[in-house]
XYZ file of C-alpha atoms in Angstrom:
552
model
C 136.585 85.504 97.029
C 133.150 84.792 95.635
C 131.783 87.731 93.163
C 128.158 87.692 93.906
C 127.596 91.010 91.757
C 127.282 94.148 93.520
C 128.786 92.643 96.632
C 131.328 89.922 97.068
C 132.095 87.405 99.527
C 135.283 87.924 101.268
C 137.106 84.527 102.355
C 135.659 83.867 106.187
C 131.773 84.505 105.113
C 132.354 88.141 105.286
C 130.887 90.205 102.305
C 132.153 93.242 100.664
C 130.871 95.874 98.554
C 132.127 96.692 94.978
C 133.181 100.264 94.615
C 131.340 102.487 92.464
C 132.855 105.761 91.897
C 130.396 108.853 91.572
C 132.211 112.417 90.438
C 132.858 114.709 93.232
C 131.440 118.433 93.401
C 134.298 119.918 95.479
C 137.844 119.827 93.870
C 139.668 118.421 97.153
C 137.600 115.489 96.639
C 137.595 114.952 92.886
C 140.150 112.153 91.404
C 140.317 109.873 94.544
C 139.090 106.649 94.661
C 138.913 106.731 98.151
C 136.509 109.391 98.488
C 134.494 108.765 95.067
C 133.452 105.409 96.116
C 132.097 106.580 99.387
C 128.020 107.366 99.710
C 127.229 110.621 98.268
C 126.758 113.500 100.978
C 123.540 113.237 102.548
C 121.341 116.709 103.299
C 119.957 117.180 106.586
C 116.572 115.735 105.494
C 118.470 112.836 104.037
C 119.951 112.251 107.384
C 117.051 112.335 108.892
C 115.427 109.499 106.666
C 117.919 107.350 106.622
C 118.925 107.008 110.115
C 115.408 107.219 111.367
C 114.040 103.523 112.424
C 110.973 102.341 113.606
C 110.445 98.395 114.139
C 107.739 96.440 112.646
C 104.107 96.517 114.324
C 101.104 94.937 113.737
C 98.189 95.419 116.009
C 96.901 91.420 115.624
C 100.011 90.933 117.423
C 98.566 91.828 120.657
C 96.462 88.614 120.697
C 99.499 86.567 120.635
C 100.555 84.751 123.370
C 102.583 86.102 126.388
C 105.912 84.171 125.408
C 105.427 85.496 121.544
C 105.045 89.093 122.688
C 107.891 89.095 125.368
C 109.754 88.707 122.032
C 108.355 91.139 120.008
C 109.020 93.384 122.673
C 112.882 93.465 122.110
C 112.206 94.671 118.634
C 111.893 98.199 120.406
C 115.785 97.914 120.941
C 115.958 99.011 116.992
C 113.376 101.882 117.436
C 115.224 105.046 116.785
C 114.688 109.044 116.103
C 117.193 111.330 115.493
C 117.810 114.282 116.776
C 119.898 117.873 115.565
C 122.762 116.053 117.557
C 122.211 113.169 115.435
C 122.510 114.814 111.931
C 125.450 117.204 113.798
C 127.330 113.607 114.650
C 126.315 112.312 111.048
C 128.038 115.484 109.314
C 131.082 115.466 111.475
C 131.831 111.796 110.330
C 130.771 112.320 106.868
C 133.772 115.171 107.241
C 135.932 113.407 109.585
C 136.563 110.279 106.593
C 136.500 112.293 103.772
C 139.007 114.766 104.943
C 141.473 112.476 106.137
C 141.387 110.543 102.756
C 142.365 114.069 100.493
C 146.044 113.478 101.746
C 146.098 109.603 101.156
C 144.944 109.163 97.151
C 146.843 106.042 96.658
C 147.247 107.676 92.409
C 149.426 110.248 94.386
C 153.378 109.610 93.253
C 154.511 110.903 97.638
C 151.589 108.686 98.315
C 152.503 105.479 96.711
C 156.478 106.347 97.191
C 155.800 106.941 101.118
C 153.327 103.531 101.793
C 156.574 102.018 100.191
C 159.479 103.430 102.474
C 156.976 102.443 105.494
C 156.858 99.156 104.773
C 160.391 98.629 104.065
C 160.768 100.131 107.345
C 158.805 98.018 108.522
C 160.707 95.143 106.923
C 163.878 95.973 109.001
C 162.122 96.380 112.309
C 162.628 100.461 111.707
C 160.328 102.884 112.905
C 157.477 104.166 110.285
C 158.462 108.208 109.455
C 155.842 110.537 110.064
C 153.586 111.467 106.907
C 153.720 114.610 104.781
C 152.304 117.428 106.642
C 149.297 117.418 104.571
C 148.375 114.075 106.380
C 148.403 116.181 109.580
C 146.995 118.595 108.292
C 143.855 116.617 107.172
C 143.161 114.054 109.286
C 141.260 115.424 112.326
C 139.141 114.161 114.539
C 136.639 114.706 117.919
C 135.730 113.327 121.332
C 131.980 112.209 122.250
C 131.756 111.971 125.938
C 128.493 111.577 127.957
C 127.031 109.576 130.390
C 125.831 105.782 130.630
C 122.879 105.218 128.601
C 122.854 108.720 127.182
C 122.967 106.866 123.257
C 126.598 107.676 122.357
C 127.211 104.213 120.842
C 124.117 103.758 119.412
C 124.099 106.958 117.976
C 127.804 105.870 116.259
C 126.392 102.782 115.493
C 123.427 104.016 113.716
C 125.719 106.838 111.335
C 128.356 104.118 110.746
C 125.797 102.071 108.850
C 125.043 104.578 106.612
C 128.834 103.620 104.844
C 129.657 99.857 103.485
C 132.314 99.524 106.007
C 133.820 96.874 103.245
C 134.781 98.169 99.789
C 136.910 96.405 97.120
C 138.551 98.022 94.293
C 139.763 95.880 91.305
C 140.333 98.953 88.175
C 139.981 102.657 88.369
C 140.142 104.991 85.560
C 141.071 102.255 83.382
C 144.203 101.476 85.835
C 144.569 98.291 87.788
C 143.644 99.091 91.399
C 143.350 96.589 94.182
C 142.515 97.458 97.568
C 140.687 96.295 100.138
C 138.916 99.447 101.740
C 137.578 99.935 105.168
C 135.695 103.013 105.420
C 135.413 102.800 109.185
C 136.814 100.621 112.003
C 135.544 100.239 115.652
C 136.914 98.616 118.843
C 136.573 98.997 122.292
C 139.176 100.011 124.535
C 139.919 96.427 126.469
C 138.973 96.402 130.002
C 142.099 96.636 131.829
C 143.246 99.636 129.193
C 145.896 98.328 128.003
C 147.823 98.608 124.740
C 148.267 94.887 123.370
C 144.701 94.329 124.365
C 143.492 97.236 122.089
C 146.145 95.675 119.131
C 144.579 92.113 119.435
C 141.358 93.522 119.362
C 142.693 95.361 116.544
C 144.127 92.350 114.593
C 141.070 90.116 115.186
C 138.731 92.405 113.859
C 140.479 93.052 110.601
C 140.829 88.904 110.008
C 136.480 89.177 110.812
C 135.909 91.799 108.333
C 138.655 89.965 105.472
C 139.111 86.560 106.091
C 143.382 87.553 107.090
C 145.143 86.140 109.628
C 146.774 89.241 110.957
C 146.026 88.200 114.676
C 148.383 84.873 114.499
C 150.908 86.817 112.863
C 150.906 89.933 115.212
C 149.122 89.297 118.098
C 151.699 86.716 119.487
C 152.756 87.444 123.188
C 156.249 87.464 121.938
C 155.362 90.673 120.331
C 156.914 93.778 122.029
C 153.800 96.624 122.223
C 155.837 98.744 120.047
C 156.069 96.112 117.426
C 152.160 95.401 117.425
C 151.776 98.996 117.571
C 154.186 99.331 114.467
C 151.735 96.917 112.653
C 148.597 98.244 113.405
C 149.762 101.123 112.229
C 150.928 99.426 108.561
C 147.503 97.920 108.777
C 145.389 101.166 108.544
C 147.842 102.403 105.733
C 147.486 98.884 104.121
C 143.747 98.784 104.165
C 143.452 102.625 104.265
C 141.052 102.907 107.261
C 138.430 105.573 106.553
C 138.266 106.691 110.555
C 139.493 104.616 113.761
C 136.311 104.890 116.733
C 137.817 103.798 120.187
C 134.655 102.788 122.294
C 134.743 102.694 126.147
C 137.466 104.859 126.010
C 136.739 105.473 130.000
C 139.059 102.193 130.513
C 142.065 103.702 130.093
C 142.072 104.641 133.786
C 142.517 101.306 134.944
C 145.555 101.173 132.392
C 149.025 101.110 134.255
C 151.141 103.866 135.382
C 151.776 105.714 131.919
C 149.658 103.263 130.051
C 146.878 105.524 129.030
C 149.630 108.351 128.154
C 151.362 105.644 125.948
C 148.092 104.779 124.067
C 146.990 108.377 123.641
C 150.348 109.256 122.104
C 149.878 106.418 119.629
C 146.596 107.703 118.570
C 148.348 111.330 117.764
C 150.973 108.755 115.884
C 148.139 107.611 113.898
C 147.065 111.097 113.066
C 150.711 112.600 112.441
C 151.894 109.263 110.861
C 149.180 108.373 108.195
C 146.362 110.685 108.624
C 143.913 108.475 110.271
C 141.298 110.044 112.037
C 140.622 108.976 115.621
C 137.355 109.336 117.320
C 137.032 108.457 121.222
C 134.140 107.590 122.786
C 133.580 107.072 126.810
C 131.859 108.240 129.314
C 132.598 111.288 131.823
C 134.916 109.620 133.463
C 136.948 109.821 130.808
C 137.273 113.766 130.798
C 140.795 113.709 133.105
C 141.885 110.768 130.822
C 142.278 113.113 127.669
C 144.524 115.795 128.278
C 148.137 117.145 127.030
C 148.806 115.659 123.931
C 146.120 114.612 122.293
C 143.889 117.910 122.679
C 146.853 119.832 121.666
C 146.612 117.433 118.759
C 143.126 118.297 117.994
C 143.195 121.932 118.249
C 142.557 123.735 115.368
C 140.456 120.856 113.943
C 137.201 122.648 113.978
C 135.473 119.832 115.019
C 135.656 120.297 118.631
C 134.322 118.066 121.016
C 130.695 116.650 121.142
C 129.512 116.092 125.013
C 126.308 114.380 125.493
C 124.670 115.023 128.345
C 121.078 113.866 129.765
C 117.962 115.312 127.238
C 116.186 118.187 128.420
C 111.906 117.368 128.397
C 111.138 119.566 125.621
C 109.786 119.174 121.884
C 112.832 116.382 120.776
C 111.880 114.455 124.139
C 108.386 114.432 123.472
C 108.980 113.187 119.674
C 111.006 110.609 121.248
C 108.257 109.092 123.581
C 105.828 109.645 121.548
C 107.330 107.734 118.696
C 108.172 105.203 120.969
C 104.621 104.731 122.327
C 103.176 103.952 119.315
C 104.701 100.233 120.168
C 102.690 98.706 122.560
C 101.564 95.022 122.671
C 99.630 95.031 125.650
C 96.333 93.618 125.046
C 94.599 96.524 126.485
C 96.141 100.387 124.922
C 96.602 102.653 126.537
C 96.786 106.546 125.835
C 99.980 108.615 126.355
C 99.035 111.510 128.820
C 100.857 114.313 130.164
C 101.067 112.770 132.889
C 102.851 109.373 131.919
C 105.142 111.328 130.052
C 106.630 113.752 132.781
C 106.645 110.515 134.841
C 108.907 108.502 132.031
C 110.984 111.631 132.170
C 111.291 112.197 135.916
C 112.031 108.360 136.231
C 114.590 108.869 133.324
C 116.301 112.160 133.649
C 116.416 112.005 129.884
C 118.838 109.277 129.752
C 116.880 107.539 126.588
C 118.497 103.832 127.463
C 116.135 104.291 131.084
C 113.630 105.814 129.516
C 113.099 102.783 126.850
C 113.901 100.159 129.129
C 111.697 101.135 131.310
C 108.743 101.337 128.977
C 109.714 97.908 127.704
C 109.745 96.621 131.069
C 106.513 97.723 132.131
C 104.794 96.599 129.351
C 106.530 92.400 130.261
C 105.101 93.285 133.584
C 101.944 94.443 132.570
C 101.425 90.965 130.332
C 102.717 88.939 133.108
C 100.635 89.764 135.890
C 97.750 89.169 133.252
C 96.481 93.005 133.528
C 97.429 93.888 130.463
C 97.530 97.616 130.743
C 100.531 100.285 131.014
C 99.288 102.760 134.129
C 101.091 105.224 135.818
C 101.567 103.196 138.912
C 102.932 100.320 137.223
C 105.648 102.295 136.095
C 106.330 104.019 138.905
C 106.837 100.146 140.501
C 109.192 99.170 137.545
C 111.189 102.173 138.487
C 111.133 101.030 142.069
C 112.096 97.792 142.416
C 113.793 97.060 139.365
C 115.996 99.847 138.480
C 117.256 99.803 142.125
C 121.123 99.865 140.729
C 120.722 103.288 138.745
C 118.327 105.175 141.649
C 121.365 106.820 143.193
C 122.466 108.074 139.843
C 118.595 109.111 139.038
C 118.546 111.326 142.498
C 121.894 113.158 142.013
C 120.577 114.093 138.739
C 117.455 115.196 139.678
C 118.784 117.340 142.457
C 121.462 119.149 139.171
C 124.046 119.464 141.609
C 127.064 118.584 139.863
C 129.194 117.890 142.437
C 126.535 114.505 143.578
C 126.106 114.211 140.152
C 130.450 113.347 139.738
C 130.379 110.811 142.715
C 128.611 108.648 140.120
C 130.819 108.408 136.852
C 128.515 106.070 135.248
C 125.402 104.771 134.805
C 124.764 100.745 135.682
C 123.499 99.406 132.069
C 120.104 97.909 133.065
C 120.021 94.219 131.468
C 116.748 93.923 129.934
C 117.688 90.484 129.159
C 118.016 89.452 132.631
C 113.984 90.985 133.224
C 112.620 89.265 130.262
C 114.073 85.910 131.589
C 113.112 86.156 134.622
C 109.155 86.883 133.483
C 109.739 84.195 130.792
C 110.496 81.351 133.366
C 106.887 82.879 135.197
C 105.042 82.656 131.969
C 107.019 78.926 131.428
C 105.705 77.872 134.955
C 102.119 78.723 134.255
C 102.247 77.243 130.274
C 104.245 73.721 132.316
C 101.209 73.648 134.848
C 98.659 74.619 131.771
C 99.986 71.965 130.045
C 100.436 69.570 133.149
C 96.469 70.020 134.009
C 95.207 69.192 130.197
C 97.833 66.228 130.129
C 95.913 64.817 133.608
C 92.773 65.758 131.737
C 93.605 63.908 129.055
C 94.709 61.105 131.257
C 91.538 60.705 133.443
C 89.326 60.774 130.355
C 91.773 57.577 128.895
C 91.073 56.137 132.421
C 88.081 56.675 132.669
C 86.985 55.217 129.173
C 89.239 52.420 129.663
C 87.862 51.404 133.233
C 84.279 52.307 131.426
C 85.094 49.698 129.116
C 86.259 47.294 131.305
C 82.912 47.596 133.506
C 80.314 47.595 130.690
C 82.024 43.841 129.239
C 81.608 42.890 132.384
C 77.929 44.078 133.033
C 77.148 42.839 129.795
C 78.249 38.841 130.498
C 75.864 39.616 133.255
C 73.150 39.934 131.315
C 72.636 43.610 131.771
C 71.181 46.039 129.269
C 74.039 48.040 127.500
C 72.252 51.258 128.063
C 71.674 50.604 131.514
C 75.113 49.131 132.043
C 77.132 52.520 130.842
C 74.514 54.648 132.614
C 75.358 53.233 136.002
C 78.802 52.941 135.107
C 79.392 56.661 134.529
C 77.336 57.403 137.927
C 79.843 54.901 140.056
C 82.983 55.979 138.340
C 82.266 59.414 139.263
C 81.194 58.279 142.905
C 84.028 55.842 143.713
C 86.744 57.398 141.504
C 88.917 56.082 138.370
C 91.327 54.311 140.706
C 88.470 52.168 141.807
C 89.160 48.391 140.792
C 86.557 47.196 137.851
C 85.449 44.598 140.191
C 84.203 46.850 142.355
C 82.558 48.999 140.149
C 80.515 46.255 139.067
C 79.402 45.748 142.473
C 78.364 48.887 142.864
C 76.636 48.896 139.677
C 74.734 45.748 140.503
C 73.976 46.925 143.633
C 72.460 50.476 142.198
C 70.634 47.984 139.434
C 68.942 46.110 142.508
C 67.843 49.207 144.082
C 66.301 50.152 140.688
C 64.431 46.875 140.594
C 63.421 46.998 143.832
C 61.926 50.847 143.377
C 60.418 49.558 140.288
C 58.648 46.706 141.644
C 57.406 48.804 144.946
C 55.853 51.594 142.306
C 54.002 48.663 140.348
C 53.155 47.441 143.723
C 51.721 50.487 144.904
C 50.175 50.907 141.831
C 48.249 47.373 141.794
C 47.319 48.825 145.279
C 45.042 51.072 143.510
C 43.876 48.873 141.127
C 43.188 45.365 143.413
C 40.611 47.985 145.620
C 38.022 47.438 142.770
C 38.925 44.860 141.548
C 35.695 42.152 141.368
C 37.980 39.781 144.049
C 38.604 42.199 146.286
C 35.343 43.587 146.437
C 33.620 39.948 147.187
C 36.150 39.029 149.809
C 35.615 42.529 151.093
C 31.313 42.013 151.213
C 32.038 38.487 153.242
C 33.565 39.873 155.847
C 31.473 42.788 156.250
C 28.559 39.894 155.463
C 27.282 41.500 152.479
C 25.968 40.059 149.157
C 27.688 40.484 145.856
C 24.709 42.959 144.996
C 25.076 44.617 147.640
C 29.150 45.517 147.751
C 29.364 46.023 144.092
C 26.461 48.789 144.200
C 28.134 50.361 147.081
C 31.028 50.342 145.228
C 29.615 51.586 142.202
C 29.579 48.864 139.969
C 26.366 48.383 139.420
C 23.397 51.265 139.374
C 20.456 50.664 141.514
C 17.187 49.571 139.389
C 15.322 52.194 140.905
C 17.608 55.104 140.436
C 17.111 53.946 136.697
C 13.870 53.195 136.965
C 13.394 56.678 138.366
């Protein structure tokens, strides 16, 4: 264990928090370490701050390149508001952990006497006696039920990390105290429901949080359920768990005949035995799942339960969107109207998970198809084609008839991942053939000037001039082609140099022409054929002036 001041590292990586006790208003709470070294009690504003989120933005951003934005995209996972159900689910925690602690202060003499009976008990292979009835009568504890999507977990997630789910204890009040403190643990019910699956799960997620090797010593196959169960329980007495939240508790219908009894029973042991609190989380399917015992074991609580259902478009839906809008990284914005926010609602039936998804996913398609812009019609397309798994759901819901609306138990998650991928290996493609066209650019030009080369030496040893030599070279390269063999080249060359010679020397032909008609030569062989004196053809001609006309 590595002290790294306020927090320390925990063998395994892990780090852990060093309590600090703060004095306690209320009396039940005062002189326990277990409660003093909690967070103080937040107000409903406090709440409200802490838990609210919003993910990091920068307009610039939007100039990035498609394969930089589809990952600043995902930071909209983190964006989140709460709601009155949100600072309702903080307070009933903040209760929940605090109340089941009154009954456990490990300075308690029937505390301290009782932790060592159980694990004597335990010793022997004996089963752990129940608690004092002040455990009972202290520990409580709720359902949250809702449908897929809906923000249950997230919601549990987000509270949870409000308390330093790691505290260590080394001296209170001047008395030696050490105790490794979890103020909260989590699982998820396993997939096939059943019991030793939830224990390993159990075991392995104590040795993550403290570096222990509880799963190799419990979690063995050779270990009856009852015996893992009779450890996990030792283990949340041991390490005096703050609140036990059982995720996904919907799986406990695929559990075997009188499996999902057997594991509801222990969580009432938990309760009755040391005072943990249990909270279970799962969808509706759920509801049938947690009967008999364990609501008779939560009656009287006060908590009651907490169901979830989709969020009705009013004021808390609009703050929601219109928070979430504010996140755009399409290079064109666009404005949030009335109308694209009934449409994210209609397409969404106020399941928030949709509704965000959704948003995000328009926006990859809106950069992908190179558009760049968030309309009404592109969302209504995302909705179409690729939430095809959760339209069923979204049209039982929008009809409110609850009997369609129980044929589906839960809601498909919609794997953004599997979207962004997909437009990722698009936006790969084009960047491969972006980058395939400039190296062939880049590879004609290197041609080119190399064949250039090649031609001009040769042109040159030929006695042409350089500037007329890479002239003509250029022009037959880009008539014949880079392929073309040098020798070749130079033929053509020569042959485009003789036609220039032979153009030249017909314009200074044509142009002696002109001159040789007066010149003195051709004017006298001109006046013997017509039989005419010198005199005579060069004043015709104008040469000389006619000694009258002067005279005149």
């Amino acid at each position: 264990m590595l002290d790294e001041g306020k927090y320390v590292r925990i063998t395994g990586g892990n780090f852990g928090i060093r309590a600090e006790y703060t004095e306690q208003k209320l009396k039940e709470y005062m002189c326990n370490p277990l409660i003093e070294s909690l967070p103080p009690i937040l107000s409903e504003d406090e709440v409200i701050d802490q838990l609210s989120f919003f993910p990091e933005f920068n307009f610039k951003e939007r100039e990035l390149s498609a394969s930089y934005r589809y990952h600043v995209i995902s930071r909209l996972f983190s964006y989140f508001q709460p709601f009155n159900k949100h600072i309702d689910l903080e307070q009933r925690i903040s209760r929940v952990i605090r109340q089941g602690y009154i009954a456990r202060n490990p300075f308690w003499r029937h505390q301290a006497e009782w932790q060592h009976h159980s694990y004597q008990a335990l010793k022997k292979g004996q089963l752990v006696k129940s608690a004092p009835s002040d455990f009972r009568r202290t520990a409580i504890g709720f359902t949250m039920l809702g449908i897929s999507g809906i923000g249950k977990t997230t919601a549990i997630d987000q509270v949870l990390s409000l308390y330093p789910q790691v505290i260590i204890h080394s001296k209170y009040m001047q008395n030696h105290f050490n105790l490794f403190q979890l103020s909260w643990l989590k699982i998820d019910c396993p997939f096939d429901g059943s019991i030793k699956g939830m224990c390993v799960a159990f075991f392995a997620k104590i040795d993550e949080l403290l570096g222990t090797n509880y799963f190799k010593k419990f979690g063995s196959r050779s270990n009856s359920t009852d015996t893992m169960l009779q450890h996990m329980n030792h283990l949340a007495r041991l390490h005096a768990i703050g609140v036990l939240i059982i995720d996904e508790i919907q799986h406990l219908s695929l559990a075997r005949s009188g499996g999902s009894d057997k594991m509801l029973n222990f969580f009432v042991t938990l309760v009755n035995t040391i005072g943990v609190p249990v909270i279970l989380i799962g969808t509706n399917k759920a509801v049938s799942i947690l009967q008999s015992e364990f609501r008779q074991a939560r009656r009287g609580s006060g908590q009651g339960d907490m169901i979830w259902n989709q969020m009705p478009k009013d004021e808390m839906w609009d703050l929601f969107i219109e928070g979430m809008w504010e996140f755009q990284w399409t290079k064109n914005t666009t404005i949030l109207t009335k109308e694209i926010n009934d449409l994210l609602y209609e397409e969404s039936q106020g399941i928030l998970d949709i509704a965000k998804k959704l948003y995000m996913i328009s926006q990859l398609r809106a950069i992908n198809t190179g558009k760049e812009k968030i309309t009404s019609r592109l969302i209504k397309q995302v909705a179409s084609d690729s939430f095809k798994l959760v339209q069923p759901m979204m049209k039982a819901l929008k009809s409110g008839n609850p009997l369609k609306i129980a044929e589906y138990e839960d809601i498909r998650p919609i794997d953004y991942d599997e979207f962004v991928e997909q437009y990722r290996e698009t936006i790969d493609l084009k960047e491969q053939i972006r980058q395939q066209k400039i190296i062939e650019s880049k590879k004609r030009k290197k041609q080119t000037s190399s064949l250039k080369e090649k031609v001009v030496v040769m042109l040159l040893n030929l006695d042409v001039e350089a500037e007329k030599a890479q002239e003509l070279t250029e022009r037959a390269i880009k008539t014949l082609g880079i392929e073309t063999k040098p020798a070749l080249i130079v033929n053509e060359v020569l042959n485009n140099l003789n036609q220039v010679d032979n153009n030249q020397k017909q314009r200074k032909q044509k142009n002696t022409n002109k001159k040789d008609k007066r010149d003195l030569r051709f004017l006298l062989e001109k006046g013997r054929k017509e039989k005419l004196s010198a005199y005579e053809i060069f004043l015709d001609f104008g040469i000389i002036k006619n000694d009258y006309e002067d005279a005149g």
